[in-house]
């Protein structure tokens, strides 16, 4: 048994995987996890959250659950997105440590022991960061924008290491147990609970089948959700723009006054422009300040549920463990 088991904190492991059109890889993923996890923990479970796939993913998940007592499946009512599906699986997890990974086998299950070993070094969260990511221009641009948005919420040092392949202590979810909002970022929620976050470089594998559903448009939307849902920086930027416009208007106004004193005439357009700039800037500045308070109220009134469950497979497996 691996040395990671020397710590009693992960005598049990939950693997949470959001599934979207993953019929070609689900069975293989569960097979490889079934080979790795028994060597790491005395108890383990695999939770597959079907995010309203358009293929036979749910049928395959149900079949796998019927064959293995360690696999459970959750079928969501509609497509909520990767992070919402992850939140659903994280809340359903029963073990001491949670591992999250994609369903396309790009995250090798054989790398999980390395993540657990790093977790043992006084960390609460450990990310498996790829050695190199190869994407097209638009996808790479969208990924950069997403990381920039994430850095606004959790800091640039943490954002550069974030990936969907992560391991963390289950008790961290207590920090966001009451979180109710359709806009979910697991990485931000984890920082609500801890700052002990580490990362190691792992080898990612090529996608076995299909194409990534994270298009430029979806990544851009996710970035916008993070900026407006978990950061007040856009509002602060509006305040800064308003303050800058105010200073510009004052400068133009002083120019008009000095010119009047020296030449005895007042140019009509510059004077009017300065007045408009002053009041426009003051309005933006006031709106930015009001927005700061509204943002804080917004954070406290998030009651819309992040997901809804249609069906559960393998529930008898959970009962047997209990």
CSV table of C-alpha atoms in Angstrom, one decimal:
chain,number,residue,atom,x,y,z
A,1,UNK,CA,0.0,0.0,0.0
A,2,UNK,CA,1.3,3.5,-0.9
A,3,UNK,CA,3.0,5.6,1.8
A,4,UNK,CA,0.2,8.2,1.5
A,5,UNK,CA,-1.9,5.8,3.6
A,6,UNK,CA,0.4,6.4,6.6
A,7,UNK,CA,-1.8,9.5,7.4
A,8,UNK,CA,-5.2,8.5,8.7
A,9,UNK,CA,-6.8,11.6,7.1
A,10,UNK,CA,-7.2,9.9,3.8
A,11,UNK,CA,-8.1,6.3,4.7
A,12,UNK,CA,-11.1,7.0,2.4
A,13,UNK,CA,-11.1,8.8,-0.9
A,14,UNK,CA,-14.0,10.2,-3.0
A,15,UNK,CA,-13.4,10.8,-6.7
A,16,UNK,CA,-15.8,13.3,-8.2
A,17,UNK,CA,-16.1,13.6,-12.0
A,18,UNK,CA,-18.5,15.8,-14.0
A,19,UNK,CA,-19.6,14.0,-17.1
A,20,UNK,CA,-20.7,15.6,-20.4
A,21,UNK,CA,-20.9,13.4,-23.5
A,22,UNK,CA,-18.3,11.0,-22.1
A,23,UNK,CA,-19.8,7.7,-23.2
A,24,UNK,CA,-16.5,6.7,-24.8
A,25,UNK,CA,-14.3,7.1,-21.7
A,26,UNK,CA,-16.5,6.5,-18.6
A,27,UNK,CA,-16.0,2.7,-18.3
A,28,UNK,CA,-12.2,3.0,-18.9
A,29,UNK,CA,-11.9,5.8,-16.3
A,30,UNK,CA,-13.7,3.7,-13.7
A,31,UNK,CA,-11.5,0.7,-14.5
A,32,UNK,CA,-8.3,2.6,-14.1
A,33,UNK,CA,-9.6,4.3,-10.9
A,34,UNK,CA,-10.5,0.8,-9.6
A,35,UNK,CA,-6.9,-0.2,-10.0
A,36,UNK,CA,-5.4,2.8,-8.4
A,37,UNK,CA,-7.7,3.7,-5.5
A,38,UNK,CA,-7.6,0.3,-3.5
A,39,UNK,CA,-3.8,0.8,-3.2
A,40,UNK,CA,-4.3,4.2,-1.6
A,41,UNK,CA,-7.2,3.9,0.8
A,42,UNK,CA,-9.2,1.3,2.7
A,43,UNK,CA,-12.4,2.8,1.4
A,44,UNK,CA,-13.2,4.7,-1.8
A,45,UNK,CA,-16.0,5.9,-4.0
A,46,UNK,CA,-16.4,7.2,-7.5
A,47,UNK,CA,-19.2,9.8,-8.0
A,48,UNK,CA,-20.1,10.5,-11.7
A,49,UNK,CA,-22.3,13.6,-12.2
A,50,UNK,CA,-24.0,13.6,-15.5
A,51,UNK,CA,-24.4,17.2,-16.7
A,52,UNK,CA,-27.3,16.5,-19.1
A,53,UNK,CA,-25.2,14.7,-21.7
A,54,UNK,CA,-26.5,14.4,-25.2
A,55,UNK,CA,-25.2,10.9,-25.7
A,56,UNK,CA,-25.5,7.6,-23.7
A,57,UNK,CA,-23.5,8.7,-20.8
A,58,UNK,CA,-26.2,8.3,-18.2
A,59,UNK,CA,-27.1,4.8,-19.4
A,60,UNK,CA,-23.4,3.8,-19.1
A,61,UNK,CA,-23.1,5.4,-15.7
A,62,UNK,CA,-26.1,3.4,-14.6
A,63,UNK,CA,-24.6,0.2,-15.9
A,64,UNK,CA,-21.3,0.8,-14.2
A,65,UNK,CA,-23.1,1.6,-10.9
A,66,UNK,CA,-25.0,-1.7,-11.1
A,67,UNK,CA,-21.7,-3.6,-11.6
A,68,UNK,CA,-19.6,-1.8,-8.9
A,69,UNK,CA,-20.5,-1.0,-5.3
A,70,UNK,CA,-18.0,1.8,-5.3
A,71,UNK,CA,-19.6,3.9,-8.0
A,72,UNK,CA,-22.5,6.3,-7.7
A,73,UNK,CA,-24.1,8.4,-10.4
A,74,UNK,CA,-26.1,11.6,-10.3
A,75,UNK,CA,-28.1,12.8,-13.2
A,76,UNK,CA,-28.8,16.6,-13.3
A,77,UNK,CA,-32.0,18.1,-14.6
A,78,UNK,CA,-30.2,20.2,-17.3
A,79,UNK,CA,-26.8,21.4,-18.3
A,80,UNK,CA,-25.5,23.5,-15.4
A,81,UNK,CA,-21.8,23.6,-16.2
A,82,UNK,CA,-18.7,21.9,-15.0
A,83,UNK,CA,-18.3,23.7,-11.7
A,84,UNK,CA,-22.0,23.4,-10.7
A,85,UNK,CA,-21.8,19.6,-11.4
A,86,UNK,CA,-18.6,19.4,-9.3
A,87,UNK,CA,-20.3,21.2,-6.5
A,88,UNK,CA,-23.1,18.6,-6.6
A,89,UNK,CA,-20.7,15.8,-6.5
A,90,UNK,CA,-18.6,17.4,-3.7
A,91,UNK,CA,-21.7,17.7,-1.5
A,92,UNK,CA,-22.5,14.1,-2.1
A,93,UNK,CA,-19.0,12.8,-1.2
A,94,UNK,CA,-18.7,10.8,2.0
A,95,UNK,CA,-15.0,10.2,2.3
A,96,UNK,CA,-12.1,12.1,4.0
A,97,UNK,CA,-10.4,13.4,0.8
A,98,UNK,CA,-12.0,14.5,-2.5
A,99,UNK,CA,-10.3,14.2,-5.8
A,100,UNK,CA,-11.8,16.0,-8.8
A,101,UNK,CA,-10.9,15.1,-12.4
A,102,UNK,CA,-12.3,15.3,-15.9
A,103,UNK,CA,-14.1,12.4,-17.6
A,104,UNK,CA,-11.9,12.4,-20.8
A,105,UNK,CA,-8.9,10.6,-19.3
A,106,UNK,CA,-6.7,13.7,-19.8
A,107,UNK,CA,-6.1,13.5,-16.0
A,108,UNK,CA,-4.3,10.2,-15.4
A,109,UNK,CA,-5.7,8.4,-12.4
A,110,UNK,CA,-2.1,7.1,-11.8
A,111,UNK,CA,-1.1,10.6,-10.8
A,112,UNK,CA,-3.4,10.7,-7.8
A,113,UNK,CA,-0.8,9.2,-5.4
A,114,UNK,CA,1.5,12.1,-6.1
A,115,UNK,CA,-1.2,14.6,-5.3
A,116,UNK,CA,-1.9,12.9,-2.0
A,117,UNK,CA,1.7,12.9,-1.1
A,118,UNK,CA,1.8,16.6,-1.7
A,119,UNK,CA,-1.4,17.1,0.3
A,120,UNK,CA,0.4,15.5,3.3
A,121,UNK,CA,2.9,18.4,3.3
A,122,UNK,CA,0.7,20.7,5.4
A,123,UNK,CA,-1.6,21.6,2.4
A,124,UNK,CA,-5.4,21.5,2.3
A,125,UNK,CA,-5.7,21.7,-1.5
A,126,UNK,CA,-3.2,20.5,-4.2
A,127,UNK,CA,-3.6,21.1,-7.9
A,128,UNK,CA,-2.2,18.9,-10.6
A,129,UNK,CA,-0.8,21.5,-13.1
A,130,UNK,CA,-0.1,20.3,-16.7
A,131,UNK,CA,3.5,20.6,-18.0
A,132,UNK,CA,2.2,22.3,-21.2
A,133,UNK,CA,-1.1,23.2,-22.6
A,134,UNK,CA,-1.6,23.2,-26.4
A,135,UNK,CA,-4.7,25.0,-27.6
A,136,UNK,CA,-5.7,27.1,-30.6
A,137,UNK,CA,-5.3,30.9,-30.6
A,138,UNK,CA,-8.9,31.7,-29.5
A,139,UNK,CA,-9.0,29.0,-26.8
A,140,UNK,CA,-5.6,30.1,-25.5
A,141,UNK,CA,-6.8,33.7,-25.4
A,142,UNK,CA,-10.0,32.8,-23.6
A,143,UNK,CA,-8.0,30.7,-21.1
A,144,UNK,CA,-5.8,33.7,-20.4
A,145,UNK,CA,-8.8,35.9,-19.8
A,146,UNK,CA,-10.3,33.3,-17.5
A,147,UNK,CA,-7.1,33.1,-15.4
A,148,UNK,CA,-7.0,36.9,-15.3
A,149,UNK,CA,-10.6,36.9,-13.9
A,150,UNK,CA,-9.7,34.1,-11.5
A,151,UNK,CA,-6.7,36.1,-10.3
A,152,UNK,CA,-9.0,39.0,-9.4
A,153,UNK,CA,-10.8,36.7,-7.0
A,154,UNK,CA,-8.1,34.5,-5.5
A,155,UNK,CA,-4.8,36.2,-6.4
A,156,UNK,CA,-2.4,35.8,-9.3
A,157,UNK,CA,0.0,33.4,-7.5
A,158,UNK,CA,-2.8,30.8,-7.0
A,159,UNK,CA,-4.6,31.4,-10.3
A,160,UNK,CA,-1.6,30.3,-12.4
A,161,UNK,CA,-1.6,26.8,-10.9
A,162,UNK,CA,-5.4,26.1,-11.0
A,163,UNK,CA,-6.6,23.1,-13.0
A,164,UNK,CA,-9.6,20.8,-12.9
A,165,UNK,CA,-7.3,18.0,-11.5
A,166,UNK,CA,-7.3,18.7,-7.8
A,167,UNK,CA,-7.3,17.0,-4.4
A,168,UNK,CA,-8.5,18.6,-1.1
A,169,UNK,CA,-9.7,17.7,2.4
A,170,UNK,CA,-13.4,17.1,2.5
A,171,UNK,CA,-13.9,19.3,5.6
A,172,UNK,CA,-13.2,22.4,3.5
A,173,UNK,CA,-16.7,22.2,2.0
A,174,UNK,CA,-18.1,23.3,5.3
A,175,UNK,CA,-17.0,26.8,4.3
A,176,UNK,CA,-19.4,26.9,1.4
A,177,UNK,CA,-22.1,24.5,2.7
A,178,UNK,CA,-24.8,27.2,2.6
A,179,UNK,CA,-23.7,28.6,-0.8
A,180,UNK,CA,-26.7,29.0,-3.1
A,181,UNK,CA,-26.0,30.6,-6.5
A,182,UNK,CA,-26.0,29.6,-10.1
A,183,UNK,CA,-22.6,31.1,-10.5
A,184,UNK,CA,-20.1,28.6,-9.2
A,185,UNK,CA,-16.3,28.6,-9.1
A,186,UNK,CA,-14.9,25.7,-7.1
A,187,UNK,CA,-11.5,27.3,-6.9
A,188,UNK,CA,-12.9,30.5,-5.4
A,189,UNK,CA,-15.0,28.5,-2.9
A,190,UNK,CA,-12.0,26.5,-1.8
A,191,UNK,CA,-10.1,29.7,-1.0
A,192,UNK,CA,-13.0,30.7,1.4
A,193,UNK,CA,-11.8,27.8,3.6
A,194,UNK,CA,-8.0,27.8,3.3
A,195,UNK,CA,-4.9,29.5,2.1
A,196,UNK,CA,-2.8,26.4,2.3
A,197,UNK,CA,-2.9,25.6,-1.4
A,198,UNK,CA,-0.1,23.8,-3.3
A,199,UNK,CA,0.5,22.5,-6.8
A,200,UNK,CA,2.7,20.0,-8.6
A,201,UNK,CA,3.4,19.4,-12.3
A,202,UNK,CA,1.8,16.2,-13.6
A,203,UNK,CA,1.6,14.7,-17.1
A,204,UNK,CA,-1.7,15.2,-18.8
A,205,UNK,CA,-2.7,12.8,-21.6
A,206,UNK,CA,-4.3,13.5,-25.0
A,207,UNK,CA,-8.1,13.4,-25.1
A,208,UNK,CA,-9.2,9.9,-26.0
A,209,UNK,CA,-12.3,10.9,-28.0
A,210,UNK,CA,-14.5,13.9,-28.8
A,211,UNK,CA,-13.6,17.6,-28.5
A,212,UNK,CA,-13.5,20.0,-25.6
A,213,UNK,CA,-16.8,21.8,-24.9
A,214,UNK,CA,-15.0,24.7,-23.4
A,215,UNK,CA,-15.2,27.0,-26.4
A,216,UNK,CA,-14.0,30.6,-26.6
A,217,UNK,CA,-17.5,31.8,-25.9
A,218,UNK,CA,-18.1,29.6,-22.9
A,219,UNK,CA,-14.7,30.4,-21.3
A,220,UNK,CA,-15.3,34.1,-21.9
A,221,UNK,CA,-18.7,33.8,-20.2
A,222,UNK,CA,-17.2,31.9,-17.3
A,223,UNK,CA,-14.6,34.6,-16.9
A,224,UNK,CA,-17.3,37.2,-16.8
A,225,UNK,CA,-19.2,35.3,-14.2
A,226,UNK,CA,-16.2,35.1,-12.0
A,227,UNK,CA,-15.4,38.8,-12.4
A,228,UNK,CA,-18.9,39.9,-11.5
A,229,UNK,CA,-19.8,37.2,-9.1
A,230,UNK,CA,-16.6,36.9,-7.0
A,231,UNK,CA,-14.8,40.2,-7.4
A,232,UNK,CA,-15.5,43.9,-7.0
A,233,UNK,CA,-12.7,44.9,-9.2
A,234,UNK,CA,-15.0,45.9,-12.1
A,235,UNK,CA,-16.8,48.3,-9.8
A,236,UNK,CA,-13.5,49.6,-8.5
A,237,UNK,CA,-12.4,50.2,-12.1
A,238,UNK,CA,-15.6,52.2,-12.7
A,239,UNK,CA,-14.8,54.3,-9.7
A,240,UNK,CA,-11.3,54.9,-10.9
A,241,UNK,CA,-12.5,55.9,-14.4
A,242,UNK,CA,-15.0,58.3,-12.8
A,243,UNK,CA,-12.3,59.8,-10.6
A,244,UNK,CA,-10.0,60.2,-13.6
A,245,UNK,CA,-12.7,61.9,-15.6
A,246,UNK,CA,-13.3,64.2,-12.7
A,247,UNK,CA,-9.6,65.2,-12.6
A,248,UNK,CA,-9.6,65.6,-16.4
A,249,UNK,CA,-12.6,67.9,-16.2
A,250,UNK,CA,-11.0,70.0,-13.4
A,251,UNK,CA,-7.8,70.3,-15.5
A,252,UNK,CA,-9.7,71.5,-18.5
A,253,UNK,CA,-11.7,73.9,-16.3
A,254,UNK,CA,-8.5,75.4,-14.9
A,255,UNK,CA,-7.2,75.8,-18.4
A,256,UNK,CA,-10.3,77.7,-19.4
A,257,UNK,CA,-10.0,80.0,-16.3
A,258,UNK,CA,-6.3,80.7,-16.9
A,259,UNK,CA,-6.9,81.4,-20.5
A,260,UNK,CA,-9.8,83.8,-19.6
A,261,UNK,CA,-7.5,85.6,-17.2
A,262,UNK,CA,-4.7,85.9,-19.8
A,263,UNK,CA,-6.7,86.6,-22.9
A,264,UNK,CA,-10.0,87.9,-21.6
A,265,UNK,CA,-12.1,85.4,-23.5
A,266,UNK,CA,-13.8,82.1,-22.7
A,267,UNK,CA,-13.8,79.5,-25.4
A,268,UNK,CA,-17.3,78.0,-25.4
A,269,UNK,CA,-16.7,74.4,-26.4
A,270,UNK,CA,-13.8,73.7,-23.9
A,271,UNK,CA,-15.7,75.3,-21.1
A,272,UNK,CA,-18.8,73.2,-21.8
A,273,UNK,CA,-16.7,70.0,-22.3
A,274,UNK,CA,-15.0,70.6,-18.9
A,275,UNK,CA,-18.3,71.0,-17.1
A,276,UNK,CA,-19.7,67.8,-18.8
A,277,UNK,CA,-16.6,65.9,-17.9
A,278,UNK,CA,-16.7,67.0,-14.3
A,279,UNK,CA,-20.3,66.0,-13.7
A,280,UNK,CA,-20.1,62.8,-15.8
A,281,UNK,CA,-17.0,61.7,-13.8
A,282,UNK,CA,-18.7,62.6,-10.6
A,283,UNK,CA,-21.7,60.5,-11.5
A,284,UNK,CA,-19.6,57.5,-12.5
A,285,UNK,CA,-17.7,57.8,-9.2
A,286,UNK,CA,-20.9,57.9,-7.2
A,287,UNK,CA,-22.3,54.9,-9.1
A,288,UNK,CA,-19.1,53.0,-8.4
A,289,UNK,CA,-19.3,53.6,-4.7
A,290,UNK,CA,-23.0,52.6,-4.6
A,291,UNK,CA,-22.0,49.5,-6.7
A,292,UNK,CA,-19.5,48.5,-4.0
A,293,UNK,CA,-22.3,48.3,-1.5
A,294,UNK,CA,-24.7,46.6,-3.9
A,295,UNK,CA,-22.0,44.0,-4.6
A,296,UNK,CA,-21.7,43.1,-1.0
A,297,UNK,CA,-25.4,42.8,-0.7
A,298,UNK,CA,-25.4,40.7,-3.8
A,299,UNK,CA,-23.0,38.2,-2.2
A,300,UNK,CA,-25.3,37.8,0.8
A,301,UNK,CA,-28.5,37.2,-1.1
A,302,UNK,CA,-27.5,34.4,-3.5
A,303,UNK,CA,-30.4,32.0,-3.0
A,304,UNK,CA,-30.8,30.5,-6.4
A,305,UNK,CA,-29.8,26.8,-6.4
A,306,UNK,CA,-26.7,25.9,-8.4
A,307,UNK,CA,-28.2,22.6,-9.6
A,308,UNK,CA,-31.2,20.3,-9.4
A,309,UNK,CA,-31.0,16.5,-9.5
A,310,UNK,CA,-33.2,14.4,-11.8
A,311,UNK,CA,-32.1,10.9,-10.7
A,312,UNK,CA,-29.5,9.0,-8.7
A,313,UNK,CA,-27.9,5.7,-9.6
A,314,UNK,CA,-26.1,3.4,-7.1
A,315,UNK,CA,-27.8,4.8,-4.1
A,316,UNK,CA,-27.9,1.3,-2.6
A,317,UNK,CA,-24.1,1.4,-2.7
A,318,UNK,CA,-24.1,4.5,-0.4
A,319,UNK,CA,-26.5,2.7,2.0
A,320,UNK,CA,-24.2,-0.4,2.1
A,321,UNK,CA,-21.2,1.8,3.1
A,322,UNK,CA,-23.2,3.5,5.9
